[in-house]
CSV table of C-alpha atoms and ligand atoms in Angstrom, one decimal:
chain,number,residue,atom,x,y,z
A,588,MET,CA,-27.9,-3.3,-11.5
A,589,GLN,CA,-25.7,-0.8,-9.7
A,590,VAL,CA,-22.2,-2.1,-9.0
A,591,VAL,CA,-21.3,-1.9,-5.3
A,592,THR,CA,-17.7,-2.7,-4.2
A,593,ARG,CA,-16.2,-2.5,-0.7
A,594,PHE,CA,-12.9,-2.4,1.0
A,595,ALA,CA,-13.0,-4.3,4.3
A,596,PRO,CA,-9.7,-3.9,6.2
A,597,SER,CA,-9.1,-5.3,9.7
A,598,PRO,CA,-7.6,-2.4,11.7
A,599,THR,CA,-4.6,-4.2,13.2
A,600,GLY,CA,-1.8,-2.1,11.6
A,601,PHE,CA,-1.0,0.4,8.9
A,602,LEU,CA,-2.6,0.3,5.4
A,603,HIS,CA,-0.5,-2.4,3.8
A,604,ILE,CA,0.3,-1.7,0.1
A,605,GLY,CA,-1.4,-4.9,-0.8
A,606,GLY,CA,-4.5,-3.6,1.0
A,607,ALA,CA,-4.1,-0.2,-0.8
A,608,ARG,CA,-4.0,-2.0,-4.1
A,609,THR,CA,-7.2,-4.0,-3.3
A,610,ALA,CA,-8.9,-0.7,-2.3
A,611,LEU,CA,-7.7,0.9,-5.5
A,612,PHE,CA,-9.1,-2.0,-7.6
A,613,CYS,CA,-12.5,-1.8,-5.7
A,614,TRP,CA,-12.6,2.0,-6.0
A,615,LEU,CA,-11.7,1.9,-9.7
A,616,TYR,CA,-14.3,-0.8,-10.5
A,617,ALA,CA,-17.0,1.2,-8.8
A,618,ARG,CA,-15.9,4.4,-10.6
A,619,ALA,CA,-15.6,2.7,-13.9
A,620,LYS,CA,-19.1,1.2,-13.7
A,621,GLY,CA,-20.8,4.3,-12.2
A,622,GLY,CA,-21.3,2.3,-9.0
A,623,LYS,CA,-20.6,2.8,-5.3
A,624,PHE,CA,-17.4,2.2,-3.3
A,625,LEU,CA,-17.9,1.4,0.4
A,626,LEU,CA,-15.7,0.9,3.4
A,627,ARG,CA,-16.1,-1.5,6.2
A,628,ILE,CA,-13.8,-1.7,9.2
A,629,GLU,CA,-13.6,-5.3,10.3
A,630,ASP,CA,-12.9,-4.6,14.0
A,631,THR,CA,-14.4,-7.7,15.6
A,632,ASP,CA,-11.0,-8.9,16.8
A,633,ARG,CA,-11.1,-6.7,19.9
A,634,GLU,CA,-7.6,-7.5,21.1
A,635,ARG,CA,-5.9,-6.7,17.8
A,636,SER,CA,-8.0,-3.8,16.5
A,637,THR,CA,-6.9,-0.3,17.4
A,638,GLN,CA,-8.1,3.2,16.8
A,639,ALA,CA,-4.6,4.2,15.7
A,640,ALA,CA,-4.8,1.5,12.9
A,641,VAL,CA,-8.3,2.8,11.9
A,642,ASP,CA,-6.9,6.3,11.6
A,643,ALA,CA,-3.8,5.1,9.6
A,644,ILE,CA,-6.1,3.3,7.2
A,645,PHE,CA,-8.3,6.3,6.7
A,646,ASP,CA,-5.3,8.5,6.3
A,647,GLY,CA,-3.7,6.2,3.7
A,648,LEU,CA,-6.9,6.0,1.7
A,649,SER,CA,-7.5,9.7,1.7
A,650,TRP,CA,-3.9,10.4,0.7
A,651,LEU,CA,-4.4,8.1,-2.3
A,652,GLY,CA,-7.7,9.8,-3.0
A,653,LEU,CA,-9.8,6.6,-2.6
A,654,ASP,CA,-12.9,8.3,-1.2
A,655,ALA,CA,-15.8,6.1,-0.1
A,656,ASP,CA,-19.4,7.0,-1.1
A,657,GLU,CA,-20.9,6.5,2.3
A,658,PRO,CA,-19.6,6.7,5.9
A,659,PRO,CA,-17.7,3.6,6.9
A,660,LEU,CA,-19.5,0.8,8.5
A,661,LEU,CA,-18.1,-0.7,11.7
A,662,GLN,CA,-18.5,-4.4,11.9
A,663,SER,CA,-18.4,-4.5,15.7
A,664,GLU,CA,-21.6,-2.4,15.8
A,665,ARG,CA,-23.6,-5.0,13.9
A,666,ALA,CA,-23.3,-8.1,16.2
A,667,GLU,CA,-27.0,-8.1,16.9
A,668,ARG,CA,-27.8,-8.3,13.2
A,669,HIS,CA,-25.3,-11.1,12.7
A,670,ARG,CA,-26.9,-13.0,15.6
A,671,GLU,CA,-30.3,-12.5,14.0
A,672,VAL,CA,-29.1,-14.1,10.7
A,673,ALA,CA,-27.5,-17.0,12.5
A,674,LEU,CA,-30.8,-17.8,14.2
A,675,GLU,CA,-32.7,-17.4,10.9
A,676,LEU,CA,-30.3,-19.9,9.4
A,677,VAL,CA,-31.2,-22.3,12.3
A,678,ARG,CA,-34.9,-21.7,11.6
A,679,ARG,CA,-34.4,-22.5,8.0
A,680,GLY,CA,-32.5,-25.7,8.8
A,681,ALA,CA,-29.3,-24.4,7.2
A,682,ALA,CA,-27.6,-24.2,10.6
A,683,TYR,CA,-28.0,-26.0,14.0
A,684,ARG,CA,-27.2,-25.7,17.7
A,685,CYS,CA,-24.3,-27.8,18.8
A,686,PRO,CA,-22.8,-28.3,22.2
A,687,VAL,CA,-19.3,-29.0,20.8
A,688,SER,CA,-17.4,-25.8,21.0
A,689,GLN,CA,-14.3,-25.0,19.0
A,690,ASP,CA,-12.2,-25.4,22.1
A,691,GLU,CA,-13.6,-28.8,22.7
A,692,LEU,CA,-13.1,-29.8,19.2
A,693,GLU,CA,-9.5,-28.7,19.2
A,694,ALA,CA,-9.0,-30.5,22.5
A,695,ARG,CA,-10.4,-33.7,21.0
A,696,ARG,CA,-8.2,-33.4,18.0
A,697,ALA,CA,-5.1,-32.8,20.0
A,698,ALA,CA,-6.0,-35.9,22.1
A,699,ALA,CA,-6.4,-37.9,19.0
A,700,ALA,CA,-3.0,-36.8,17.7
A,701,ALA,CA,-1.4,-37.5,21.1
A,702,LEU,CA,-3.0,-41.0,21.1
A,703,ARG,CA,-1.5,-41.7,17.8
A,704,ARG,CA,2.0,-40.6,18.9
A,705,GLU,CA,1.5,-42.7,22.1
A,706,ARG,CA,0.6,-45.7,20.0
A,707,GLU,CA,3.7,-45.4,17.9
A,708,ILE,CA,6.0,-45.5,20.9
A,709,ALA,CA,3.9,-47.6,23.4
A,710,ALA,CA,3.7,-51.3,24.0
A,711,PRO,CA,2.2,-53.5,21.3
A,712,MET,CA,-1.6,-53.5,21.2
A,713,SER,CA,-3.9,-55.8,19.5
A,714,ALA,CA,-4.7,-55.3,15.8
A,715,GLU,CA,-8.3,-54.6,16.8
A,716,GLN,CA,-7.3,-51.9,19.4
A,717,ALA,CA,-5.0,-50.3,16.8
A,718,ALA,CA,-7.7,-50.3,14.2
A,719,SER,CA,-10.3,-48.7,16.5
A,720,LEU,CA,-7.8,-46.1,17.6
A,721,GLU,CA,-6.9,-45.3,14.1
A,722,ALA,CA,-10.6,-45.1,13.1
A,723,ALA,CA,-11.3,-42.7,16.0
A,724,ARG,CA,-8.4,-40.6,15.0
A,725,ASP,CA,-9.4,-40.5,11.4
A,726,HIS,CA,-12.9,-39.5,12.3
A,727,LEU,CA,-11.6,-36.6,14.4
A,728,MET,CA,-9.2,-35.4,11.8
A,729,LYS,CA,-11.9,-35.3,9.1
A,730,PRO,CA,-13.9,-32.1,8.6
A,731,PHE,CA,-16.2,-31.9,11.6
A,732,ARG,CA,-19.8,-33.1,11.3
A,733,SER,CA,-21.5,-32.9,14.7
A,734,ALA,CA,-23.9,-35.5,15.9
A,735,TRP,CA,-26.3,-32.6,16.6
A,736,ARG,CA,-26.8,-32.1,12.9
A,737,ASP,CA,-29.7,-34.5,13.6
A,738,PRO,CA,-32.6,-32.2,14.5
A,739,ALA,CA,-34.1,-35.0,16.5
A,740,ARG,CA,-31.1,-35.1,18.9
A,741,PRO,CA,-31.8,-33.0,21.9
A,742,LEU,CA,-29.2,-30.6,23.3
A,743,PRO,CA,-28.0,-31.6,26.8
A,744,GLU,CA,-30.0,-29.7,29.4
A,745,GLY,CA,-28.6,-26.2,30.1
A,746,ALA,CA,-25.4,-26.9,28.2
A,747,PRO,CA,-23.8,-24.0,26.3
A,748,TYR,CA,-24.0,-24.3,22.6
A,749,VAL,CA,-22.5,-22.8,19.4
A,750,VAL,CA,-24.4,-22.3,16.1
A,751,ARG,CA,-22.9,-24.3,13.3
A,752,LEU,CA,-23.5,-24.1,9.6
A,753,ARG,CA,-24.8,-27.3,8.1
A,754,MET,CA,-22.4,-27.9,5.2
A,755,PRO,CA,-24.1,-29.9,2.4
A,756,ASP,CA,-23.3,-33.6,2.8
A,757,GLU,CA,-22.6,-34.1,-0.8
A,758,GLY,CA,-21.6,-32.2,-3.9
A,759,GLU,CA,-19.2,-29.3,-4.4
A,760,ILE,CA,-18.9,-25.7,-3.6
A,761,VAL,CA,-17.9,-24.0,-6.9
A,762,VAL,CA,-16.5,-20.4,-7.0
A,763,GLU,CA,-16.6,-18.8,-10.4
A,764,ASP,CA,-13.8,-16.4,-9.7
A,765,ARG,CA,-13.2,-13.6,-12.2
A,766,VAL,CA,-9.4,-13.9,-11.7
A,767,GLN,CA,-8.8,-17.5,-10.6
A,768,GLY,CA,-11.4,-19.1,-12.9
A,769,ARG,CA,-13.6,-21.9,-11.7
A,770,VAL,CA,-12.4,-23.2,-8.4
A,771,ARG,CA,-14.2,-26.1,-6.6
A,772,ILE,CA,-14.0,-28.1,-3.4
A,773,ALA,CA,-15.9,-31.1,-2.2
A,774,CYS,CA,-18.4,-30.3,0.6
A,775,SER,CA,-17.1,-33.3,2.4
A,776,ASP,CA,-13.8,-31.5,2.8
A,777,LEU,CA,-15.4,-28.6,4.7
A,778,ASP,CA,-16.2,-28.3,8.4
A,779,ASP,CA,-19.5,-27.4,9.8
A,780,LEU,CA,-18.1,-24.0,10.7
A,781,ILE,CA,-19.2,-22.0,13.7
A,782,LEU,CA,-21.4,-19.0,13.1
A,783,LEU,CA,-22.1,-18.0,16.6
A,784,ARG,CA,-19.8,-18.8,19.5
A,785,SER,CA,-21.2,-20.1,22.8
A,786,ASP,CA,-21.1,-16.5,24.2
A,787,GLY,CA,-23.4,-15.5,21.4
A,788,THR,CA,-20.8,-13.5,19.5
A,789,PRO,CA,-20.7,-13.9,15.7
A,790,THR,CA,-17.7,-15.3,13.9
A,791,TYR,CA,-15.8,-13.4,11.2
A,792,MET,CA,-17.1,-15.7,8.5
A,793,LEU,CA,-20.7,-15.0,9.3
A,794,ALA,CA,-20.1,-11.2,9.8
A,795,VAL,CA,-18.5,-10.8,6.4
A,796,VAL,CA,-21.4,-12.4,4.6
A,797,VAL,CA,-24.1,-10.6,6.4
A,798,ASP,CA,-22.4,-7.3,6.0
A,799,ASP,CA,-21.7,-7.7,2.4
A,800,HIS,CA,-25.3,-8.7,1.8
A,801,ASP,CA,-26.7,-5.8,3.8
A,802,MET,CA,-24.4,-3.3,2.1
A,803,GLY,CA,-25.6,-4.5,-1.2
A,804,VAL,CA,-22.2,-5.5,-2.3
A,805,THR,CA,-22.2,-6.9,-5.9
A,806,HIS,CA,-18.5,-7.5,-6.4
A,807,VAL,CA,-16.1,-8.8,-3.8
A,808,ILE,CA,-12.6,-7.9,-5.0
A,809,ARG,CA,-9.9,-9.0,-2.4
A,810,GLY,CA,-6.6,-10.8,-1.9
A,811,ASP,CA,-6.5,-14.4,-2.9
A,812,ASP,CA,-5.6,-15.3,0.7
A,813,HIS,CA,-9.4,-15.1,1.2
A,814,LEU,CA,-10.2,-17.6,-1.6
A,815,THR,CA,-10.6,-20.5,0.8
A,816,ASN,CA,-12.9,-18.4,2.9
A,817,THR,CA,-15.2,-18.1,0.0
A,818,PHE,CA,-16.0,-21.8,0.1
A,819,ARG,CA,-17.2,-21.3,3.6
A,820,GLN,CA,-19.1,-18.1,2.9
A,821,LEU,CA,-21.1,-19.3,-0.1
A,822,PRO,CA,-23.2,-21.8,1.8
A,823,ILE,CA,-24.2,-19.0,4.2
A,824,TYR,CA,-25.6,-17.0,1.2
A,825,LEU,CA,-27.3,-20.1,-0.1
A,826,GLY,CA,-28.8,-20.9,3.4
A,827,MET,CA,-30.3,-17.5,3.5
A,828,GLY,CA,-31.5,-17.6,-0.1
A,829,TRP,CA,-29.3,-14.6,-0.9
A,830,THR,CA,-27.6,-14.1,-4.3
A,831,PRO,CA,-23.8,-14.3,-3.7
A,832,PRO,CA,-21.7,-11.4,-5.1
A,833,VAL,CA,-19.2,-11.8,-8.0
A,834,HIS,CA,-15.8,-12.8,-6.6
A,835,ALA,CA,-12.4,-11.6,-7.9
A,836,HIS,CA,-9.4,-12.9,-5.9
A,837,VAL,CA,-6.3,-11.0,-6.7
A,838,PRO,CA,-2.9,-12.6,-6.2
A,839,MET,CA,-0.7,-11.3,-3.4
A,840,ILE,CA,2.2,-8.8,-4.1
A,841,HIS,CA,5.6,-10.5,-3.9
A,842,GLY,CA,8.9,-9.0,-3.1
A,843,PRO,CA,11.7,-8.6,-5.7
A,844,ASP,CA,12.9,-12.1,-4.8
A,845,GLY,CA,9.5,-13.6,-5.7
A,846,LYS,CA,8.6,-14.5,-2.1
A,847,LYS,CA,5.4,-13.2,-0.5
A,848,LEU,CA,5.9,-9.5,0.6
A,849,SER,CA,7.1,-9.4,4.2
A,850,LYS,CA,9.0,-7.1,6.6
A,851,ARG,CA,12.3,-8.2,5.3
A,852,HIS,CA,11.5,-6.6,1.9
A,853,GLY,CA,11.3,-3.1,3.6
A,854,ALA,CA,8.4,-0.7,3.3
A,855,LEU,CA,5.1,-2.4,3.7
A,856,GLY,CA,2.7,0.4,4.6
A,857,VAL,CA,1.5,3.2,2.4
A,858,GLU,CA,2.7,5.8,4.8
A,859,ALA,CA,6.2,4.6,4.3
A,860,TYR,CA,6.0,5.3,0.6
A,861,ARG,CA,4.7,8.8,1.4
A,862,GLU,CA,7.6,9.4,3.7
A,863,LEU,CA,10.0,8.1,1.1
A,864,GLY,CA,8.8,10.9,-1.1
A,865,TYR,CA,6.5,9.2,-3.6
A,866,LEU,CA,3.5,11.1,-5.0
A,867,PRO,CA,0.1,9.5,-4.4
A,868,GLU,CA,-0.9,9.6,-8.1
A,869,ALA,CA,2.4,7.8,-8.9
A,870,LEU,CA,1.9,5.2,-6.2
A,871,LYS,CA,-1.6,4.7,-7.5
A,872,ASN,CA,-0.5,4.3,-11.1
A,873,TYR,CA,2.3,1.9,-9.9
A,874,LEU,CA,-0.1,-0.2,-7.8
A,875,LEU,CA,-2.6,-0.4,-10.6
A,876,ARG,CA,0.0,-1.9,-12.9
A,877,LEU,CA,1.1,-4.3,-10.2
A,878,GLY,CA,-1.6,-6.8,-10.9
A,879,TRP,CA,-3.6,-5.2,-13.7
A,880,SER,CA,-2.7,-4.5,-17.3
A,881,HIS,CA,-4.0,-2.7,-20.3
A,882,GLY,CA,-1.7,-3.8,-23.2
A,883,ASP,CA,1.8,-2.4,-22.6
A,884,ASP,CA,0.6,0.9,-21.1
A,885,GLU,CA,2.7,1.8,-18.0
A,886,ILE,CA,1.7,5.4,-17.4
A,887,ILE,CA,-2.0,5.4,-16.7
A,888,ASP,CA,-3.4,8.3,-14.8
A,889,THR,CA,-6.6,8.1,-12.7
A,890,ASP,CA,-9.0,9.3,-15.3
A,891,GLN,CA,-7.6,6.9,-17.9
A,892,ALA,CA,-7.7,4.1,-15.4
A,893,ILE,CA,-11.4,4.8,-14.7
A,894,ALA,CA,-12.1,4.7,-18.4
A,895,TRP,CA,-10.2,1.4,-18.9
A,896,PHE,CA,-10.5,-0.6,-15.7
A,897,ASP,CA,-12.2,-3.9,-15.8
A,898,LEU,CA,-11.8,-7.2,-14.0
A,899,ASP,CA,-10.6,-8.9,-17.2
A,900,GLY,CA,-7.3,-7.0,-16.9
A,901,LEU,CA,-6.5,-8.5,-13.5
A,902,GLY,CA,-3.5,-11.0,-13.7
A,903,LYS,CA,-3.5,-14.4,-12.2
A,904,ALA,CA,0.2,-14.5,-11.4
A,905,PRO,CA,1.6,-12.6,-8.4
A,906,ALA,CA,3.3,-9.4,-9.3
A,907,ARG,CA,6.7,-8.4,-7.9
A,908,LEU,CA,7.5,-5.2,-6.3
A,909,ASP,CA,10.0,-3.3,-8.4
A,910,ILE,CA,11.3,-0.1,-6.8
A,911,ALA,CA,13.2,1.0,-9.9
A,912,LYS,CA,10.0,1.0,-11.8
A,913,LEU,CA,8.2,2.8,-9.1
A,914,ASN,CA,10.9,5.5,-9.2
A,915,ALA,CA,10.5,5.8,-13.0
A,916,VAL,CA,6.7,6.2,-12.6
A,917,ASN,CA,7.2,8.7,-9.8
A,918,SER,CA,9.7,10.7,-11.9
A,919,HIS,CA,7.1,10.9,-14.6
A,920,TYR,CA,4.5,12.4,-12.2
A,921,MET,CA,7.0,14.7,-10.5
A,922,ALA,CA,8.0,16.2,-13.9
A,923,ARG,CA,4.3,17.0,-14.5
A,924,ALA,CA,3.4,18.1,-11.0
A,925,ASP,CA,2.7,21.7,-10.0
A,926,ASN,CA,5.9,23.4,-8.8
A,927,ASP,CA,4.4,25.0,-5.7
A,928,ARG,CA,2.8,21.8,-4.7
A,929,LEU,CA,6.2,20.0,-4.9
A,930,ALA,CA,7.8,22.8,-3.0
A,931,ASP,CA,5.2,22.5,-0.2
A,932,LEU,CA,5.7,18.8,-0.1
A,933,PHE,CA,9.5,19.3,0.0
A,934,PHE,CA,9.4,21.8,2.8
A,935,ALA,CA,7.1,19.6,4.8
A,936,LEU,CA,9.8,16.8,4.9
A,937,PRO,CA,11.5,16.2,8.2
A,938,PHE,CA,15.0,17.6,7.7
A,939,GLU,CA,18.2,16.8,9.6
A,940,PRO,CA,19.1,19.8,11.8
A,941,GLU,CA,22.1,20.8,9.7
A,942,VAL,CA,20.0,20.8,6.5
A,943,GLU,CA,17.2,22.7,8.2
A,944,ALA,CA,19.7,25.3,9.4
A,945,ARG,CA,20.6,26.0,5.7
A,946,LEU,CA,17.0,26.6,4.7
A,947,SER,CA,16.6,30.3,5.4
A,948,PRO,CA,13.6,32.1,3.9
A,949,ALA,CA,15.9,33.3,1.1
A,950,ALA,CA,17.1,29.7,0.4
A,951,ARG,CA,13.5,28.5,0.4
A,952,ASP,CA,12.5,31.1,-2.1
A,953,ARG,CA,15.4,30.1,-4.4
A,954,ILE,CA,14.4,26.5,-4.1
A,955,ARG,CA,10.7,27.2,-4.8
A,956,ALA,CA,11.6,29.4,-7.8
A,957,ALA,CA,13.9,26.6,-9.2
A,958,MET,CA,11.4,23.8,-8.7
A,959,GLY,CA,10.6,23.6,-12.4
A,960,MET,CA,14.2,22.5,-13.0
A,961,LEU,CA,14.8,20.6,-9.7
A,962,LYS,CA,11.9,18.3,-10.3
A,963,THR,CA,13.4,16.9,-13.4
A,964,ARG,CA,16.5,15.9,-11.5
A,965,ALA,CA,14.9,14.0,-8.6
A,966,ALA,CA,12.9,10.7,-8.7
A,967,THR,CA,11.3,11.5,-5.3
A,968,ILE,CA,10.5,14.4,-3.1
A,969,VAL,CA,13.2,13.2,-0.7
A,970,GLN,CA,15.8,13.2,-3.6
A,971,LEU,CA,15.0,16.9,-4.0
A,972,LYS,CA,17.2,17.4,-0.9
A,973,ASP,CA,20.3,16.5,-2.9
A,974,ALA,CA,19.1,18.2,-6.0
A,975,SER,CA,18.5,21.5,-4.2
A,976,ALA,CA,21.4,21.4,-1.8
A,977,PHE,CA,23.4,24.0,-4.0
A,978,LEU,CA,20.6,26.5,-3.5
A,979,SER,CA,20.6,26.3,0.3
A,980,ASP,CA,22.7,28.5,2.5
A,981,LEU,CA,26.1,27.0,1.9
A,982,ARG,CA,28.2,29.9,2.9
A,983,PRO,CA,31.0,30.0,3.7
A,984,ILE,CA,31.7,27.2,1.3
A,985,ARG,CA,34.8,25.2,2.3
A,986,LEU,CA,36.4,23.9,-0.9
A,987,THR,CA,38.1,20.6,-0.6
A,988,GLY,CA,40.1,18.2,-2.8
A,989,LYS,CA,40.2,19.1,-6.5
A,990,SER,CA,38.0,22.2,-6.0
A,991,ALA,CA,40.5,23.6,-3.5
A,992,ASP,CA,43.3,22.9,-5.9
A,993,LEU,CA,41.6,25.0,-8.6
A,994,LEU,CA,41.7,28.1,-6.4
A,995,ASN,CA,45.2,29.5,-6.9
A,996,ASP,CA,46.0,33.3,-7.1
A,997,GLU,CA,45.3,33.4,-10.8
A,998,ALA,CA,41.9,31.9,-10.2
A,999,ARG,CA,41.1,34.4,-7.5
A,1000,GLU,CA,42.0,37.2,-9.9
A,1001,ARG,CA,39.6,35.8,-12.4
A,1002,LEU,CA,36.9,35.6,-9.8
A,1003,ARG,CA,37.4,39.2,-9.0
A,1004,GLN,CA,37.0,40.0,-12.7
A,1005,VAL,CA,33.8,38.0,-12.8
A,1006,VAL,CA,32.5,39.8,-9.8
A,1007,ARG,CA,33.2,43.2,-11.3
A,1008,ARG,CA,31.4,42.3,-14.5
A,1009,LEU,CA,28.5,40.7,-12.9
A,1010,GLU,CA,28.0,43.5,-10.4
A,1011,ALA,CA,27.6,45.9,-13.3
A,1012,LEU,CA,25.1,43.6,-15.1
A,1013,PRO,CA,21.7,45.3,-15.2
A,1014,ASP,CA,19.7,42.3,-16.1
A,1015,TRP,CA,20.2,39.0,-14.2
A,1016,SER,CA,19.0,36.6,-16.8
A,1017,GLU,CA,20.6,33.5,-18.1
A,1018,GLY,CA,21.3,35.0,-21.5
A,1019,ALA,CA,22.8,38.2,-20.1
A,1020,ILE,CA,25.0,36.3,-17.7
A,1021,ARG,CA,26.2,34.0,-20.5
A,1022,ASP,CA,27.1,37.0,-22.7
A,1023,GLU,CA,28.9,38.7,-19.9
A,1024,ILE,CA,31.0,35.6,-19.0
A,1025,SER,CA,31.9,34.8,-22.6
A,1026,GLY,CA,32.8,38.5,-23.1
A,1027,LEU,CA,35.2,38.1,-20.2
A,1028,CYS,CA,36.6,34.8,-21.6
A,1029,SER,CA,37.4,36.5,-25.0
A,1030,GLU,CA,38.9,39.5,-23.2
A,1031,LEU,CA,41.2,37.2,-21.2
A,1032,GLY,CA,41.8,34.9,-24.1
A,1033,VAL,CA,40.8,31.8,-22.1
A,1034,PRO,CA,38.2,29.2,-23.2
A,1035,MET,CA,35.0,28.9,-21.2
A,1036,GLY,CA,36.3,25.5,-20.1
A,1037,LYS,CA,38.8,27.3,-17.9
A,1038,ILE,CA,36.3,29.4,-16.0
A,1039,GLY,CA,33.3,27.0,-15.9
A,1040,PRO,CA,34.7,24.5,-13.5
A,1041,LEU,CA,36.1,27.2,-11.2
A,1042,LEU,CA,32.7,28.9,-11.0
A,1043,ARG,CA,31.0,25.6,-10.4
A,1044,ALA,CA,33.3,24.7,-7.5
A,1045,VAL,CA,33.0,28.1,-6.0
A,1046,LEU,CA,29.2,28.4,-6.4
A,1047,THR,CA,28.1,24.9,-5.5
A,1048,GLY,CA,31.0,23.6,-3.3
A,1049,GLY,CA,30.7,20.4,-5.3
A,1050,ALA,CA,27.0,19.7,-4.7
A,1051,ALA,CA,25.0,18.1,-7.6
A,1052,ALA,CA,23.9,21.0,-9.8
A,1053,PRO,CA,22.8,21.7,-13.4
A,1054,ASP,CA,24.5,23.7,-16.1
A,1055,ILE,CA,26.6,26.5,-14.6
A,1056,MET,CA,24.7,29.3,-16.3
A,1057,LEU,CA,21.5,27.9,-14.8
A,1058,VAL,CA,23.2,27.7,-11.4
A,1059,LEU,CA,24.1,31.4,-11.6
A,1060,THR,CA,20.6,32.3,-12.7
A,1061,LEU,CA,18.9,30.3,-10.0
A,1062,LEU,CA,21.2,31.4,-7.2
A,1063,GLY,CA,20.3,35.0,-8.0
A,1064,ARG,CA,22.6,38.1,-8.0
A,1065,ASN,CA,23.1,38.6,-4.3
A,1066,GLU,CA,23.9,35.0,-3.4
A,1067,CYS,CA,26.2,34.5,-6.4
A,1068,LEU,CA,28.2,37.6,-5.8
A,1069,ALA,CA,28.5,36.8,-2.1
A,1070,ARG,CA,29.8,33.2,-2.9
A,1071,LEU,CA,32.2,34.5,-5.5
A,1072,LYS,CA,33.5,37.3,-3.2
A,1073,ASP,CA,34.0,34.8,-0.3
A,1074,GLN,CA,36.5,32.9,-2.4
A,1075,ALA,CA,37.9,35.8,-4.4
A,1076,GLU,CA,38.8,37.5,-1.1
A,1077,GLY,CA,40.4,34.3,0.2
A,1078,ALA,CA,37.9,32.9,2.7
A,1079,ARG,CA,39.1,29.3,2.8
B,452,LIG,N1,-10.9,-8.0,6.8
B,452,LIG,C1,-10.2,-8.8,5.8
B,452,LIG,C2,-8.7,-8.4,5.7
B,452,LIG,O1,-8.4,-7.4,6.2
B,452,LIG,C3,-10.8,-8.7,4.5
B,452,LIG,C4,-12.1,-9.4,4.3
B,452,LIG,C5,-12.7,-9.4,3.0
B,452,LIG,O2,-12.2,-8.7,2.1
B,452,LIG,O3,-13.6,-10.2,2.8
B,452,LIG,O4,-7.9,-9.2,5.2
């Protein structure tokens, strides 16, 4: 049997990282088993679904490389098929027409609750009255079983009706969940849920089952907020004589404080992580580990994940988002990523105007050429801003504080000597520069420790930078000499 998984987001907002993780698990399972991964947009909530959200979801998935094997299915386009199944369920006796709509049921329940409140504060009533009121209330508060379950009971002439599922009277619905284990609920605790509303539109519960069946879905992997829906969905499969899929309900992602992830924890959408400068392969690795494990392995690239992924590795306890760990994983992937790709991602960032102004074509070239070193000094693409600041157009550098104090007349004279020697240097390589500067140090009888800090101050203006010889090499001859001359000649 070919494995078919699906990701079925409701397009009401961005691609949540919880959703992205679900999609990743579904995608990996399909890839691991040589199966198919499908997409379904659950856009039946007309008021809350938007095209912008659909686009954001596709965008997030494609950024993460979670490609579907077939064009996405739009749930809203399948209402006719959903209706057909509802009527087939009626024909089979697994569902029935009922004139009590959801609104009416809710109104009745609200009235029952109000009656009870009234009774509590109102004048005394007879024990009999009280008992009958209580019985009526209890009846209405219980899972709804309509009087029209009885096929012999005729519908009121011309009255609108809904189609309800006939929940079994007795027994249990049992979900053999691959993550949660065996979970059961008594049928008497479940409503006769509505499948078709009185305007003929299908409900979400019906649409999910029909679509999963028609798409040939064999494994439903989704958040455990849907576990309770499964109890309502299984009887629909049974009513149609369809084989239900395997279920795996994955615990939600929690924030660092152990509470369910919410806005107050910060970034929720995948696009926010992209903007924060994380690489898709790193976020993917991180999300995989957030809920799935393979021994103690932390770094698991996509190929390895495909080879290893199975439902048995899914954890039952909710995982907590840990940004320090995400940064560590991202650093790992940054260090291995192609330098030009990182440079392109870096230059595509939105820069503050003053930063942008310092990124001349020459500065961009310097940064691109230095990427092999820069990427080891930044955990994210955004952190490359600080790491590369010394390579941007800083001139004229205004020295402040301790750096300014270093620059006395003697220091200026030393800088002029450095300039003279470096100007004459035929080969601008790290080794040649190092030899030249240590030659100068021995000539002057000063230790390197005297010149290094001065050069660092003058060349970087105090920006974070690597070893001074590397700074000289990466800045290149022209920019180095220009920065040195600025200060040697007294531009302050
Ligand atoms: N549309 C549902 C959601 O976005 C998912 C339904 C399902 O996976 O069965 O939460």
